[in-house]
Coordinates of C-alpha atoms in Angstrom, one line a residue:
M1 CA 79.3 78.2 127.8
M2 CA 81.8 78.2 130.6
I3 CA 83.6 81.2 130.1
R4 CA 87.1 81.0 132.5
L5 CA 87.1 83.9 133.8
G6 CA 91.5 86.0 134.8
I7 CA 90.3 88.2 137.6
I8 CA 93.1 90.8 138.4
G9 CA 93.4 92.8 141.2
E10 CA 92.9 93.6 145.4
E11 CA 92.0 91.3 147.2
H12 CA 88.7 93.5 149.0
A13 CA 87.3 94.3 144.9
V14 CA 87.9 90.8 144.0
K15 CA 85.3 89.2 147.0
I16 CA 82.7 91.9 145.5
I17 CA 82.6 90.4 142.7
E18 CA 83.3 87.1 143.3
E19 CA 80.5 88.0 145.8
V20 CA 78.5 88.6 142.3
L21 CA 80.1 85.6 140.8
L22 CA 77.4 84.3 142.8
D23 CA 74.6 85.0 140.9
Y24 CA 75.9 83.7 137.3
H25 CA 76.6 80.6 136.6
D26 CA 78.3 80.7 133.4
F27 CA 81.2 81.5 134.8
V28 CA 84.7 79.3 136.2
D29 CA 86.7 82.6 138.0
K30 CA 90.3 82.2 138.8
V31 CA 92.2 84.9 141.2
F32 CA 95.7 86.9 140.7
L33 CA 95.9 88.6 143.4
D34 CA 97.7 91.9 142.4
P35 CA 97.8 94.4 145.8
C36 CA 100.4 97.2 144.1
E37 CA 99.0 96.6 140.7
N38 CA 102.6 95.8 139.6
S39 CA 102.6 91.9 138.6
S40 CA 99.8 92.1 136.2
L41 CA 101.4 91.8 132.8
E42 CA 104.0 88.9 134.6
I43 CA 100.0 87.2 135.3
I44 CA 98.1 87.8 132.1
A45 CA 101.7 86.3 130.5
A46 CA 102.4 83.0 132.7
H47 CA 98.6 82.5 132.0
Q48 CA 97.2 83.2 128.5
E49 CA 95.4 80.0 127.6
K50 CA 94.4 79.1 131.1
V51 CA 91.6 82.0 130.6
D52 CA 89.3 82.4 128.0
A53 CA 88.8 86.6 129.4
W54 CA 90.3 89.1 131.8
L55 CA 88.6 91.5 134.0
V56 CA 91.2 94.3 135.9
F57 CA 89.7 97.0 137.7
D58 CA 89.8 100.9 136.3
Q59 CA 91.1 101.8 134.0
I60 CA 94.8 102.2 134.9
N61 CA 95.5 99.3 135.4
H62 CA 94.0 98.7 132.3
R63 CA 95.7 101.0 130.2
K64 CA 98.8 99.7 131.0
I65 CA 97.6 96.4 129.8
T66 CA 96.5 97.8 126.7
Q67 CA 99.5 99.3 125.9
W68 CA 101.5 95.9 126.8
G69 CA 99.8 94.7 123.5
K70 CA 100.6 91.1 124.6
A71 CA 97.4 89.7 126.1
L72 CA 96.1 87.5 123.2
R73 CA 92.7 86.9 125.3
P74 CA 90.5 90.1 125.6
V75 CA 90.0 92.8 128.5
Y76 CA 88.0 93.7 130.1
Y77 CA 87.5 97.0 133.2
I78 CA 85.2 97.9 135.5
P79 CA 84.8 101.3 135.7
Y80 CA 84.4 103.7 138.8
R81 CA 82.3 106.5 137.0
G82 CA 80.6 109.0 139.3
A83 CA 78.2 106.1 141.5
S84 CA 81.6 104.8 142.9
F85 CA 82.5 108.5 143.9
F86 CA 79.2 109.9 145.6
K87 CA 78.5 106.9 147.6
V88 CA 81.9 108.1 149.3
L89 CA 81.1 111.6 148.8
C90 CA 78.1 111.4 150.9
E91 CA 80.3 109.5 153.8
L92 CA 82.7 112.4 153.5
L93 CA 79.9 115.1 153.8
Y94 CA 78.2 113.6 156.9
K95 CA 81.5 113.8 158.4
G96 CA 82.0 117.4 157.9
Y97 CA 84.5 117.6 154.5
R98 CA 84.3 119.8 152.2
I99 CA 84.9 119.1 148.4
E100 CA 88.4 121.3 148.7
D101 CA 89.3 119.2 151.7
L102 CA 89.5 116.0 149.5
S103 CA 92.0 115.0 146.5
I104 CA 91.0 112.8 144.2
D105 CA 91.7 110.2 141.5
T106 CA 91.3 107.7 138.9
I107 CA 87.4 109.0 139.6
P108 CA 86.6 110.9 135.8
Y109 CA 86.9 114.3 136.4
N110 CA 83.7 115.2 134.2
D111 CA 81.0 113.0 136.6
I112 CA 82.2 114.5 139.2
V113 CA 81.6 118.3 138.0
R114 CA 78.0 116.6 136.9
G115 CA 77.5 114.7 140.0
L116 CA 78.6 117.6 142.2
K117 CA 75.9 119.7 139.8
E118 CA 73.4 117.5 140.4
M119 CA 73.8 117.6 143.9
H120 CA 73.4 121.2 143.8
I121 CA 76.6 121.4 145.9
A122 CA 78.6 124.4 145.8
Y123 CA 82.2 124.2 145.2
D124 CA 85.8 126.2 145.3
T125 CA 87.9 124.0 143.7
I126 CA 88.5 120.1 142.9
N127 CA 92.2 118.9 144.1
Y128 CA 92.2 115.9 141.2
I129 CA 94.9 113.8 140.7
A130 CA 94.2 113.4 136.6
D131 CA 95.3 109.9 134.9
K132 CA 99.0 109.5 132.7
P133 CA 100.2 108.0 130.9
L134 CA 102.1 105.1 132.5
C135 CA 102.0 105.7 136.1
E136 CA 102.4 103.5 138.7
L137 CA 100.1 104.1 142.0
D138 CA 103.3 105.3 143.4
D139 CA 103.2 107.4 141.8
Y140 CA 99.1 108.9 142.7
I141 CA 100.7 108.1 146.7
L142 CA 103.3 111.2 146.0
E143 CA 100.7 113.4 144.8
H144 CA 98.2 112.2 147.6
Q145 CA 101.1 113.6 149.8
T146 CA 102.3 116.3 148.2
L147 CA 98.9 118.3 147.7
F148 CA 98.3 117.1 152.1
A149 CA 101.7 118.3 152.8
S150 CA 101.1 121.6 151.6
R151 CA 97.7 122.0 154.0
N152 CA 95.9 121.8 151.1
T153 CA 93.6 119.0 151.7
K154 CA 92.8 116.8 154.9
A155 CA 91.7 113.6 152.8
A156 CA 92.0 111.5 150.1
V157 CA 89.8 109.4 147.9
T158 CA 90.8 106.8 145.5
S159 CA 89.5 103.8 143.4
S160 CA 93.5 101.7 144.7
Y161 CA 93.4 99.7 148.2
Y162 CA 97.1 100.0 148.3
I163 CA 97.2 104.0 148.1
K164 CA 94.6 103.5 150.9
Q165 CA 96.9 101.6 153.1
Q166 CA 100.1 103.6 152.1
L167 CA 97.9 107.0 152.6
E168 CA 96.8 105.8 156.2
N169 CA 100.5 104.3 157.2
S170 CA 102.3 107.6 156.3
G171 CA 99.1 109.6 158.4
I172 CA 96.6 110.5 155.9
P173 CA 92.6 109.9 156.3
A174 CA 92.3 107.7 153.7
F175 CA 88.3 106.0 152.1
C176 CA 88.2 104.1 149.3
V177 CA 85.9 103.7 146.7
L178 CA 84.7 100.1 145.7
P179 CA 83.1 99.0 142.3
L180 CA 79.3 99.0 141.8
R181 CA 77.3 95.5 142.1
V182 CA 76.0 97.5 138.9
S183 CA 78.7 97.8 137.1
I184 CA 80.2 94.4 137.9
R185 CA 77.1 92.7 136.1
N186 CA 76.8 95.4 133.3
I187 CA 80.3 94.0 132.4
L188 CA 79.8 90.5 133.1
N189 CA 77.0 90.6 130.9
M190 CA 79.0 92.7 128.4
I191 CA 81.4 89.6 128.4
L192 CA 78.7 87.0 128.2
S193 CA 77.7 88.6 125.6
E194 CA 81.1 88.8 123.3
E195 CA 81.9 85.4 124.3
S196 CA 78.9 83.8 123.2
I197 CA 79.0 86.3 119.3
K198 CA 82.6 84.9 119.1
R199 CA 82.0 81.3 119.7
A200 CA 78.8 81.3 117.8
V201 CA 81.3 83.4 115.0
N202 CA 84.5 80.5 115.9
S203 CA 81.6 77.6 115.1
Q204 CA 81.3 78.8 111.1
I205 CA 81.8 76.6 108.9
A206 CA 85.3 76.6 106.8
V207 CA 86.3 75.0 104.3
Q208 CA 89.7 74.4 102.9
V209 CA 90.6 72.6 99.8
F210 CA 94.2 71.2 98.5
D211 CA 95.2 70.3 94.9
F212 CA 97.7 68.0 94.6
D213 CA 100.3 67.5 91.4
I214 CA 99.8 63.5 91.9
Y215 CA 101.6 62.5 88.6
G216 CA 103.8 63.5 90.1
K217 CA 106.9 65.9 88.5
Q218 CA 110.0 64.0 87.7
Y219 CA 108.3 61.5 86.3
E220 CA 106.6 60.9 82.9
Y221 CA 104.7 57.6 83.2
C222 CA 102.6 56.9 86.5
S223 CA 100.9 53.3 85.9
V224 CA 97.1 53.5 87.7
D225 CA 98.7 51.9 90.7
D226 CA 101.3 54.4 91.3
L227 CA 98.6 57.5 91.2
Y228 CA 96.7 54.7 93.8
V229 CA 99.0 54.3 95.7
R230 CA 100.0 58.2 95.7
E231 CA 96.2 59.3 96.2
I232 CA 96.4 56.7 99.6
N233 CA 99.3 58.2 101.0
I234 CA 98.3 61.6 100.7
T235 CA 95.4 60.8 101.9
K236 CA 96.2 59.3 105.4
K237 CA 98.5 62.3 105.0
L238 CA 95.5 64.7 105.3
I239 CA 92.9 62.5 107.8
G240 CA 95.8 63.3 110.2
Y241 CA 95.7 66.9 109.4
A242 CA 91.5 66.3 109.4
K243 CA 92.1 65.0 112.7
R244 CA 93.8 67.9 114.4
I245 CA 91.8 70.8 113.7
K246 CA 88.5 68.5 114.9
G247 CA 87.2 68.6 110.5
S248 CA 86.6 65.7 108.6
L249 CA 88.1 64.8 105.1
K250 CA 86.8 64.3 101.3
P251 CA 88.3 63.3 98.4
T252 CA 86.7 63.9 95.0
G253 CA 89.5 62.3 93.1
Q254 CA 92.4 63.9 90.1
G255 CA 94.5 65.1 93.7
R256 CA 91.9 67.5 95.0
F257 CA 90.7 66.9 98.8
F258 CA 87.8 68.7 101.0
V259 CA 88.6 69.7 104.9
F260 CA 85.6 70.2 106.3
S261 CA 86.5 72.5 110.1
T262 CA 85.0 75.5 112.0
K263 CA 86.2 78.9 111.2
G264 CA 88.4 79.0 115.2
M265 CA 89.9 75.8 114.7
L266 CA 91.6 77.7 110.9
A267 CA 92.0 80.7 112.2
D268 CA 94.4 79.3 115.2
C269 CA 96.6 76.9 113.1
T270 CA 97.2 80.2 110.9
D271 CA 97.5 83.3 113.0
N272 CA 94.1 84.3 112.1
F273 CA 95.0 83.4 108.4
S274 CA 98.1 85.0 107.8
V275 CA 100.4 82.3 107.5
V276 CA 100.7 78.5 106.5
P277 CA 100.7 76.3 109.7
R278 CA 103.6 74.1 110.8
I279 CA 101.9 70.7 111.1
K280 CA 103.8 68.2 110.2
E281 CA 101.4 65.8 108.4
L282 CA 101.1 68.8 105.6
Q283 CA 105.4 69.5 105.7
A284 CA 105.5 66.0 104.2
L285 CA 103.1 67.1 101.9
E286 CA 105.2 70.6 100.6
E287 CA 106.4 69.3 97.6
E288 CA 103.3 67.6 95.7
L289 CA 101.3 70.2 97.1
S290 CA 100.1 72.5 94.0
A291 CA 97.9 74.6 95.6
C292 CA 95.2 75.2 98.7
G293 CA 92.4 77.2 99.3
I294 CA 90.3 78.2 102.2
G295 CA 86.9 79.6 101.7
L296 CA 84.3 81.0 105.0
G297 CA 80.9 82.1 104.5
N298 CA 77.1 82.1 105.6
S299 CA 76.6 78.5 104.7
A300 CA 77.9 75.3 103.3
N301 CA 77.6 76.3 100.2
E302 CA 78.9 79.5 100.2
A303 CA 82.1 78.7 102.0
E304 CA 82.5 75.7 99.5
F305 CA 82.2 78.5 96.4
N306 CA 84.6 80.5 98.4
A307 CA 87.7 77.8 98.9
V308 CA 87.3 76.9 95.2
V309 CA 87.5 80.3 94.1
A310 CA 90.7 80.8 97.2
L311 CA 92.5 77.6 95.3
R312 CA 92.2 79.4 92.0
Q313 CA 93.7 82.5 93.2
A314 CA 96.3 80.7 94.7
R315 CA 96.9 78.2 91.5
E316 CA 97.2 81.6 89.7
S317 CA 100.0 82.8 92.6
G318 CA 102.0 80.1 92.6
S319 CA 103.5 77.0 93.1
G320 CA 102.5 75.5 97.1
H321 CA 100.7 79.2 98.1
W322 CA 97.3 79.4 99.7
F323 CA 95.3 82.1 99.3
A324 CA 91.7 82.2 102.1
I325 CA 88.8 84.0 100.9
L326 CA 86.8 85.6 104.1
E327 CA 83.0 85.8 104.7
D328 CA 82.5 89.8 103.1
K329 CA 84.7 88.2 100.9
K330 CA 88.1 89.8 100.9
S331 CA 91.0 87.8 99.8
R332 CA 94.3 87.3 101.7
G333 CA 97.1 86.2 100.7
P334 CA 99.6 84.3 99.5
L335 CA 100.2 83.4 103.4
G336 CA 102.8 83.1 104.8
I337 CA 104.8 84.6 102.2
A338 CA 106.5 88.2 102.5
N339 CA 104.1 90.3 100.1
F340 CA 100.7 88.7 101.9
A341 CA 97.9 91.2 101.3
E342 CA 94.6 91.6 102.1
I343 CA 92.9 91.5 98.5
G344 CA 89.0 93.1 97.9
F345 CA 88.4 89.6 95.2
Y346 CA 84.7 91.2 94.4
D347 CA 86.6 94.6 94.1
E348 CA 83.7 96.1 91.4
D349 CA 86.4 98.0 90.4
L350 CA 89.1 95.2 89.7
V351 CA 85.8 93.0 88.3
A352 CA 85.7 95.7 85.2
I353 CA 88.8 95.9 84.9
S354 CA 89.6 92.1 84.4
K355 CA 87.0 92.1 82.0
K356 CA 88.5 94.6 79.7
T357 CA 91.9 93.7 79.3
A358 CA 91.6 89.8 80.3
L359 CA 93.8 89.8 83.4
S360 CA 92.7 87.6 86.5
I361 CA 91.6 89.4 89.7
A362 CA 94.4 87.8 91.1
T363 CA 96.4 89.4 89.3
L364 CA 95.8 92.7 88.9
S365 CA 95.6 92.8 93.1
K366 CA 99.0 91.5 92.6
I367 CA 99.9 95.0 90.1
K368 CA 97.8 97.5 93.2
T369 CA 99.5 96.1 96.2
I370 CA 103.2 96.4 94.5
L371 CA 102.0 100.6 93.9
K372 CA 101.1 100.5 97.5
E373 CA 104.0 99.4 98.3
R374 CA 106.3 101.9 96.0
G375 CA 104.5 104.6 96.7
N376 CA 103.3 105.5 93.2
N377 CA 101.6 104.0 90.4
K378 CA 104.7 105.0 87.7
L379 CA 107.1 102.1 86.3
S380 CA 108.5 99.6 83.6
A381 CA 108.1 96.5 81.8
Q382 CA 111.9 95.6 83.8
E383 CA 110.5 96.4 86.7
L384 CA 107.5 94.5 86.6
A385 CA 108.8 91.3 85.6
V386 CA 111.4 91.8 89.1
A387 CA 108.0 92.3 91.1
L388 CA 106.2 89.8 90.3
A389 CA 108.9 87.2 89.6
I390 CA 107.9 86.6 85.6
L391 CA 109.6 87.3 82.3
P392 CA 109.8 90.5 80.9
R393 CA 108.1 89.8 77.7
S394 CA 104.6 88.5 80.3
A395 CA 105.7 92.2 81.9
R396 CA 105.3 93.4 78.9
R397 CA 102.2 91.7 78.1
I398 CA 100.8 92.6 80.8
L399 CA 100.8 96.3 80.1
Q400 CA 100.1 96.2 76.6
Q401 CA 97.1 94.7 77.8
L402 CA 96.1 96.8 80.7
T403 CA 96.5 100.3 77.8
E404 CA 94.3 98.2 75.6
G405 CA 92.1 98.0 78.6
G406 CA 92.4 102.0 79.3
A407 CA 93.7 101.1 82.9
A408 CA 97.4 102.1 81.6
Q409 CA 99.1 104.8 79.8
E410 CA 102.5 106.3 78.7
S411 CA 103.9 108.2 80.8
G412 CA 107.5 108.5 79.7
M413 CA 111.1 106.7 79.5
E414 CA 113.6 106.4 82.2
A415 CA 115.9 107.5 83.0
P416 CA 119.5 107.0 80.0
G417 CA 122.0 104.3 81.7
F418 CA 124.8 103.1 81.3
K419 CA 123.1 99.9 79.0
G420 CA 120.9 100.0 76.2
R421 CA 118.3 101.4 75.2
P422 CA 115.6 104.1 77.8
K423 CA 112.8 102.6 78.5
K424 CA 108.9 103.0 78.5
V425 CA 107.4 104.4 82.2
F426 CA 103.8 103.3 82.4
E427 CA 101.0 105.1 84.5
I428 CA 98.9 102.3 86.5
L429 CA 95.2 103.1 86.7
L430 CA 94.0 100.6 89.4

């Protein structure tokens, strides 16, 4: 396993990481120097696809990247904990400085206090510069300079080599805390572990089942040859699609096709199972597609079963819809539709109501989503018909089945309008 690791930071700190990386054979490092820590967002935006993970220094830069929220790969940082600070502190105490003489930034305050207590070092005050949201390195420099100018401090301790240089240029003695090699190894081992798990999960088998109307929506009669030609044309396009996602195709007849691939490939092309992929082979088949189901599972058999269940749910939802059932038995769909929702397809409560009312879990799940969006659990047959895009008589039948199954009850009448008589309002108990 090779991990492309993008390292962003100052040159002196990057060199320490590169020395530690010599002991590892699973990383290919790509170094991006950012001495002022003000170009990290631009670096990440420009090189998103070239790395598997990012590594930055200290929590300041990491927090800025996290708040930005556009990194497509996981971002890790090397913490400057108390152990890093006390190595520098011993040097400063040896040179005659007291704790009160120092202004300190970025090291966690509790780590400093705990360490001083363990070392039995007495102090009156700690000139600590606390982290602030969206705080830039120049802001820390100004804080150090202010404390020094007011004669509250005689030297500065920082984790940024850039801050150290700027302070020394302004005549302030400054000392830089460097990351400990043990901290670097801990983070590298964490990256190795998490990447191994992620790759194992992404290699998990995924099954996709397509259902096509090979008889044609506009044809009254189809010869055997016509059906055969249509099935061949669909097969050719799906083979192209299967190659794109590094999968294999297995037709089962009557317009049904199975594609076997991996979770990682399908997650990428569906934006983590939220949209229908815009792939030319699939776009050419949109008119013939009845439904598509995606299934994940802990075995090939389970993934195939979930794909068929997802297909059934997609068919109930509407023509051309896609649904996916994940390993945790959560159903997602319709993919790429405005009312996309994550549904507990194996929700025990919905299963019980389905048995009592003879309504499908897909229908019950849709109603549950509609109620959640409305913010209340009361609606009329007309409102339900509009929300589900069905005829009013079908909505009345659904409400009647819910009522008979104990999942709904009449709660009153609509306020009188200008036309027609007031309609019954039902309270849905899902």
